[in-house]
PDB file of C-alpha atoms and ligand atoms in Angstrom:
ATOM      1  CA  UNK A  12      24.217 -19.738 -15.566  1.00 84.00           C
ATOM      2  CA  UNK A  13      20.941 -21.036 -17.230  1.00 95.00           C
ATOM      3  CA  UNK A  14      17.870 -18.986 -17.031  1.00 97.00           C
ATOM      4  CA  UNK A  15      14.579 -18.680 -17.710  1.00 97.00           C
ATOM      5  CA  UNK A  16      11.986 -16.348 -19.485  1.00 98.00           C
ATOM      6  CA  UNK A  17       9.707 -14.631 -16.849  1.00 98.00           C
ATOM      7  CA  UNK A  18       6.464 -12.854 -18.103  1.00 98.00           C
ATOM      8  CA  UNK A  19       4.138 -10.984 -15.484  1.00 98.00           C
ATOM      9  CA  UNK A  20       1.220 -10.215 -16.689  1.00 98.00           C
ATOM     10  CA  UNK A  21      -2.061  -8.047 -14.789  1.00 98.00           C
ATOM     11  CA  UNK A  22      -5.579  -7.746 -16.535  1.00 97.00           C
ATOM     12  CA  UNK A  23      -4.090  -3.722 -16.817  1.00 96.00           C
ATOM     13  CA  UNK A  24      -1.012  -5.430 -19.355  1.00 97.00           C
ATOM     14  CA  UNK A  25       2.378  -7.165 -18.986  1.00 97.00           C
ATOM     15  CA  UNK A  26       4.485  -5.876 -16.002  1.00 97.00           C
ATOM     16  CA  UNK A  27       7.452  -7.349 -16.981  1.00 97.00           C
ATOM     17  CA  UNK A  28       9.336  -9.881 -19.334  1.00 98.00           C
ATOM     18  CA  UNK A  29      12.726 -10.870 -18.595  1.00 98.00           C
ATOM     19  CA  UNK A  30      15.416 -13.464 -17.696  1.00 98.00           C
ATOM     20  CA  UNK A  31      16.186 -14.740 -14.514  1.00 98.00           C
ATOM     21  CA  UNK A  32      18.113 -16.964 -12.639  1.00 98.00           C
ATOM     22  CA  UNK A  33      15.943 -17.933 -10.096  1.00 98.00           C
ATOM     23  CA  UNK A  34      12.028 -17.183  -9.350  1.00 98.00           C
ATOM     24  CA  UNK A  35      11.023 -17.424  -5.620  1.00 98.00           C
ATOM     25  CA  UNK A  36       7.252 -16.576  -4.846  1.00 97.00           C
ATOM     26  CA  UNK A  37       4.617 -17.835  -1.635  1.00 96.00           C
ATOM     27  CA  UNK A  38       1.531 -20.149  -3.613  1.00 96.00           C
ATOM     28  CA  UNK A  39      -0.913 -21.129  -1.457  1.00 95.00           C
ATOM     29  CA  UNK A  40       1.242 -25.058  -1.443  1.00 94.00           C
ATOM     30  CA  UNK A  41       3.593 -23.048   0.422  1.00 96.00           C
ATOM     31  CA  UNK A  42       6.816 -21.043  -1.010  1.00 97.00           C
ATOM     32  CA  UNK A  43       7.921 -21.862  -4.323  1.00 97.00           C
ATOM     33  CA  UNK A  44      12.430 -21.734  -5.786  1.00 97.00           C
ATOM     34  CA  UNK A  45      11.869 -22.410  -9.094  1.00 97.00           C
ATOM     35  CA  UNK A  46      14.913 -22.985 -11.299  1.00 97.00           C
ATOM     36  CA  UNK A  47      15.277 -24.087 -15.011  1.00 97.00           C
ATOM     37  CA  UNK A  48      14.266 -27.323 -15.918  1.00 96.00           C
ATOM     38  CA  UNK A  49      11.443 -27.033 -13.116  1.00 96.00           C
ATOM     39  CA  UNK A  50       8.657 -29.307 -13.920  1.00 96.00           C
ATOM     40  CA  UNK A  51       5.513 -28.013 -15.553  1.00 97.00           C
ATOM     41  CA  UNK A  52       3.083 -26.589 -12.555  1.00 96.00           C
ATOM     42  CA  UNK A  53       0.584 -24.466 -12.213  1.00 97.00           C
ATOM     43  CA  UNK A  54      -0.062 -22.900  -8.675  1.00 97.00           C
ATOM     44  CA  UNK A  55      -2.352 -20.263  -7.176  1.00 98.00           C
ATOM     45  CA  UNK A  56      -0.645 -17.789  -5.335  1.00 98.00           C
ATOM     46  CA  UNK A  57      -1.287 -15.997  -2.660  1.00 97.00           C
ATOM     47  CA  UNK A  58      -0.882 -12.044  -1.979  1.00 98.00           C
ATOM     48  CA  UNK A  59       3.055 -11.737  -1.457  1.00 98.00           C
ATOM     49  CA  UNK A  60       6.504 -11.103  -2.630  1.00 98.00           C
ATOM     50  CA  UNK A  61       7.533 -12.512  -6.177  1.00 98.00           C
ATOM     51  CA  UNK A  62      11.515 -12.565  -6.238  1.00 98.00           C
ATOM     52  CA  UNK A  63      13.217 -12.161  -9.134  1.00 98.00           C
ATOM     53  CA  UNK A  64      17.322 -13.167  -9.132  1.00 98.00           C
ATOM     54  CA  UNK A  65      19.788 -12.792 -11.519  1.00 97.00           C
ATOM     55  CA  UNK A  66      23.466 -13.392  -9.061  1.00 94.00           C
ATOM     56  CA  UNK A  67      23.517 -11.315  -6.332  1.00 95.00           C
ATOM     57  CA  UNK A  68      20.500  -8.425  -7.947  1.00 96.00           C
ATOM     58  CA  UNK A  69      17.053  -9.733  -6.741  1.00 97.00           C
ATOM     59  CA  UNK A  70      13.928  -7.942  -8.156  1.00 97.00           C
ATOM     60  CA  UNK A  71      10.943  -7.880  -6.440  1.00 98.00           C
ATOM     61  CA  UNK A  72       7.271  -7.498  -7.036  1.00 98.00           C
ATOM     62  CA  UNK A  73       4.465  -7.305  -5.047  1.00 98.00           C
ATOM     63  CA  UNK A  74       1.595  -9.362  -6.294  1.00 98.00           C
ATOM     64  CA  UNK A  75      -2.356  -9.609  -4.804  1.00 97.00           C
ATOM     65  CA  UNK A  76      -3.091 -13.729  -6.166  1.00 93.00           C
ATOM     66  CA  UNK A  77      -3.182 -15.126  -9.145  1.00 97.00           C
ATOM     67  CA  UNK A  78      -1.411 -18.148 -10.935  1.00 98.00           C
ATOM     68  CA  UNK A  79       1.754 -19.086 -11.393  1.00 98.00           C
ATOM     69  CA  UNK A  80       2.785 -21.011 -14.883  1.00 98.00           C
ATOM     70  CA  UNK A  81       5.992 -23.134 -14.800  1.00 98.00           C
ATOM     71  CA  UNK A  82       7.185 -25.389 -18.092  1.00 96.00           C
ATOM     72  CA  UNK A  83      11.120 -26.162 -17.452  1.00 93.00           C
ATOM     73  CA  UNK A  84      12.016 -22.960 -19.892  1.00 95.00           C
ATOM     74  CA  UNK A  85       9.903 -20.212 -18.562  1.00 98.00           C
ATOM     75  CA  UNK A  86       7.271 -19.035 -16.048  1.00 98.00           C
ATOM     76  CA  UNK A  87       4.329 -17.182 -16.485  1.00 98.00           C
ATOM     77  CA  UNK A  88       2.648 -15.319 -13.725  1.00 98.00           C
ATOM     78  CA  UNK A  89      -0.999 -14.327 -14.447  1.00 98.00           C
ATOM     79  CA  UNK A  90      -1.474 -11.524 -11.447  1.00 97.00           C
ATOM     80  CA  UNK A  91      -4.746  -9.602 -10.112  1.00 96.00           C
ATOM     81  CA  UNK A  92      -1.898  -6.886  -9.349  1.00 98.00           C
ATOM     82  CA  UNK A  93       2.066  -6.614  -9.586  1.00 98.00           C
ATOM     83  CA  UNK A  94       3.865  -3.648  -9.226  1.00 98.00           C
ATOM     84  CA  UNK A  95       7.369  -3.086  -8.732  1.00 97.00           C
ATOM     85  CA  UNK A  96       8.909  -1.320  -5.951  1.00 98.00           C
ATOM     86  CA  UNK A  97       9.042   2.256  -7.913  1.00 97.00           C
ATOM     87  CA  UNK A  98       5.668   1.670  -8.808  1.00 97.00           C
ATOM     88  CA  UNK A  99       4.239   1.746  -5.647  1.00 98.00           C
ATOM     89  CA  UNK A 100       2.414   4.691  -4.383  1.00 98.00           C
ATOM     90  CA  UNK A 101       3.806   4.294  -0.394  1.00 98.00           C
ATOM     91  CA  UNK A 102       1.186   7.045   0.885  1.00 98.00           C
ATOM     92  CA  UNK A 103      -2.007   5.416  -0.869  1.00 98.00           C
ATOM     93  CA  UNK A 104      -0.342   1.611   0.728  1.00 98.00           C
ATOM     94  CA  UNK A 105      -0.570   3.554   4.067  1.00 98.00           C
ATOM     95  CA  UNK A 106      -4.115   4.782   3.686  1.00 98.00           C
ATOM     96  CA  UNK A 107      -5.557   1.653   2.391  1.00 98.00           C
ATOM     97  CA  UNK A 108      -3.339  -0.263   5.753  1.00 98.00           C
ATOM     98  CA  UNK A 109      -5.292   2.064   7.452  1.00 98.00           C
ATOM     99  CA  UNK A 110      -9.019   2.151   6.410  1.00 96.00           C
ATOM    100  CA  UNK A 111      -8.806  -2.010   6.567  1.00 95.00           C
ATOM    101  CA  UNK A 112      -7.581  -1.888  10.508  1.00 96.00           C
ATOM    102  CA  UNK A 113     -10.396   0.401  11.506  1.00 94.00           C
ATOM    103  CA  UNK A 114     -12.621  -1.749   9.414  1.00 91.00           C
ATOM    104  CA  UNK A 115     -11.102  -4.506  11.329  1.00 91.00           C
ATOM    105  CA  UNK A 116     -11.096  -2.724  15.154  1.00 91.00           C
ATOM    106  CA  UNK A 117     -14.653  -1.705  14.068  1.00 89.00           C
ATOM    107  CA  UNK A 118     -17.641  -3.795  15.998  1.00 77.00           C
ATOM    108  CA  UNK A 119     -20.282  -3.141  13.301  1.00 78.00           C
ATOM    109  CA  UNK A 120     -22.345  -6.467  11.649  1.00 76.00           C
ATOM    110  CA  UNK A 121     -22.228  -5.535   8.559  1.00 75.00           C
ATOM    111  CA  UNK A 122     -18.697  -5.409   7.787  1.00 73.00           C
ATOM    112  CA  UNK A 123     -16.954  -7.486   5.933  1.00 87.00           C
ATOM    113  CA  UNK A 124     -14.047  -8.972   7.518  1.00 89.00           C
ATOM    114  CA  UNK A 125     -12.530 -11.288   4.891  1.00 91.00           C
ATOM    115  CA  UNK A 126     -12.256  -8.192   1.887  1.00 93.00           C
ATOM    116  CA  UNK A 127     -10.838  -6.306   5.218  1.00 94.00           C
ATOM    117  CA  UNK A 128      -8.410  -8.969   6.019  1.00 95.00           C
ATOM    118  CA  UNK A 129      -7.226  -9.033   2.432  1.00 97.00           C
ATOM    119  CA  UNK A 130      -7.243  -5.142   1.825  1.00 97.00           C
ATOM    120  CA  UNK A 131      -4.747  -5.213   4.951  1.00 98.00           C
ATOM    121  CA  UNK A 132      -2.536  -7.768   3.378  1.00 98.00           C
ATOM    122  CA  UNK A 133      -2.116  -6.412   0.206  1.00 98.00           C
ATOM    123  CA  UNK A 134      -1.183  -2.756   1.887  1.00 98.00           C
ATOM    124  CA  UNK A 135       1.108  -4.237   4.114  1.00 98.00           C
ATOM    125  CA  UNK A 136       2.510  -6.624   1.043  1.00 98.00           C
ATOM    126  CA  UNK A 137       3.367  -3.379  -0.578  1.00 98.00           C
ATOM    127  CA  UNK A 138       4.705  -1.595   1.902  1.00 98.00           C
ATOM    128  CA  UNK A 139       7.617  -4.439   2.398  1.00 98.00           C
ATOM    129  CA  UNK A 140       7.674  -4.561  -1.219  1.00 98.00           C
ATOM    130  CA  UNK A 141       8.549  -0.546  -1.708  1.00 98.00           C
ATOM    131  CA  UNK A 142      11.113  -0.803   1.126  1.00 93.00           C
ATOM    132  CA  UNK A 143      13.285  -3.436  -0.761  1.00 78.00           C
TER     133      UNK A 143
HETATM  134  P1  ATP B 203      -6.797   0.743  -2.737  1.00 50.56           P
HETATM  135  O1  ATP B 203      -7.790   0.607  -1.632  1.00 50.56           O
HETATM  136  O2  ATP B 203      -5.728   1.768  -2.469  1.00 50.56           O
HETATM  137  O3  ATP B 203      -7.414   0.841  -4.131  1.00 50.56           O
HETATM  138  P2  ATP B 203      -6.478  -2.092  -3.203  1.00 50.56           P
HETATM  139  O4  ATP B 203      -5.598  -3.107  -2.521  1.00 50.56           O
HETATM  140  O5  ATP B 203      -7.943  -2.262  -3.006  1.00 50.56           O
HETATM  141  O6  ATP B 203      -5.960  -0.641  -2.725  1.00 50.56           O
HETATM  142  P3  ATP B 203      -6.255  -3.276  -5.795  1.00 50.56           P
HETATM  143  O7  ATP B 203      -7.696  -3.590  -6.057  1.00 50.56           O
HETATM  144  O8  ATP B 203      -5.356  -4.403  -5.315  1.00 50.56           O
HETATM  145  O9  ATP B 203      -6.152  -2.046  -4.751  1.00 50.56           O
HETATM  146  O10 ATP B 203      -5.590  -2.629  -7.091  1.00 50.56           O
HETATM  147  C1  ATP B 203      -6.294  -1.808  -8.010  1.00 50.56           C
HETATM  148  C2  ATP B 203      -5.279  -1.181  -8.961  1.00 50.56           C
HETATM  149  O11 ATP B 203      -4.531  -0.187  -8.272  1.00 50.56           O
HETATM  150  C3  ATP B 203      -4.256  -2.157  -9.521  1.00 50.56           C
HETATM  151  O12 ATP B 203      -3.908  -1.767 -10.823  1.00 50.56           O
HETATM  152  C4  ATP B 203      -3.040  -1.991  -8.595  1.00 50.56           C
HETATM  153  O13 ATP B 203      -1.825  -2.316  -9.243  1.00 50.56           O
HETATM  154  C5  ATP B 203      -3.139  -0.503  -8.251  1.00 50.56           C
HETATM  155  N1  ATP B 203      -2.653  -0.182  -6.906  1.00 50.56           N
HETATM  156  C6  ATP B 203      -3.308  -0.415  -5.734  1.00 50.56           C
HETATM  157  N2  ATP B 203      -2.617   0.079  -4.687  1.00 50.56           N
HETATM  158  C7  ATP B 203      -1.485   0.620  -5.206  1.00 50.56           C
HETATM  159  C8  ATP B 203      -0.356   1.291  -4.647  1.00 50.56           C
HETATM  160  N3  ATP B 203      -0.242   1.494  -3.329  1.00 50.56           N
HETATM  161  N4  ATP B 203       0.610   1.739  -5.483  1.00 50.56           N
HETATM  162  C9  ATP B 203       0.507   1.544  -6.810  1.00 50.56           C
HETATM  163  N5  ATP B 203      -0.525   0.921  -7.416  1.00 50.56           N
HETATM  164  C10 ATP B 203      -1.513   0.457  -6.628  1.00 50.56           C
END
């Protein structure tokens, strides 16, 4: 089976560097299989699950945005944040899930509901992302 090289790196350092079957991930185009030989792209992405597959083992990473490099040999992901499932702190997930929604619930002008919207999606992309 052909593969390609897969490089994750965060503004903290690289994540990860591997090779991989298959790379499924959600850009803001809509959700991206990419497969070697995949023309060159590049693609925002938005705050989601990046799926790593080698067979039957997928890996997966939780990612807040970015971009997303593809030449037909390897992809590049350039993250705000990835963390793999054992890196994720569940309890801190759960807070943050929590301080957005009463942000959210909360009927106060000044708040701002867009960071709160986004706080809430990246706990709750964790939290699937630590239960694979
Ligand atoms: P919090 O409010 O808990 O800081 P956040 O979504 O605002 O959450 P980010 O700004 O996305 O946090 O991330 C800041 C740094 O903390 C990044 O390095 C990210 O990988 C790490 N991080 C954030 N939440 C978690 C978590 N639940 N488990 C592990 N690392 C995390």
């Amino acid at each position: 089976m052909k593969t390609l090289k897969v490089s994750v790196v965060t503004p903290d350092g690289p994540v990860l560097e591997d090779q991989f079957e298959m790379v499924s991930c959600r850009a803001q185009s809509g959700e991206l299989g990419i497969l070697p030989g995949h023309i060159p792209l590049v693609a925002p992405l938005e705050i989601g699950d990046v799926r790593l597959r080698n067979g039957n083992d997928t890996n997966h990473l939780a990612v807040s945005g970015g971009f997303l490099e593809v030449r037909p040999d390897k992809v590049t992901i350039l993250a705000q944040t990835a963390e793999k499932p054992v890196d994720i702190d569940v309890q801190r997930a759960n807070e943050a899930k929590e301080r957005a929604e009463r942000r959210l619930q909360s009927h106060q002008d000044d708040i701002d509901f867009k960071r709160a919207e986004l706080a809430l999606k990246r706990a709750m992309n964790r939290l699937n992302v630590a239960r694979d």
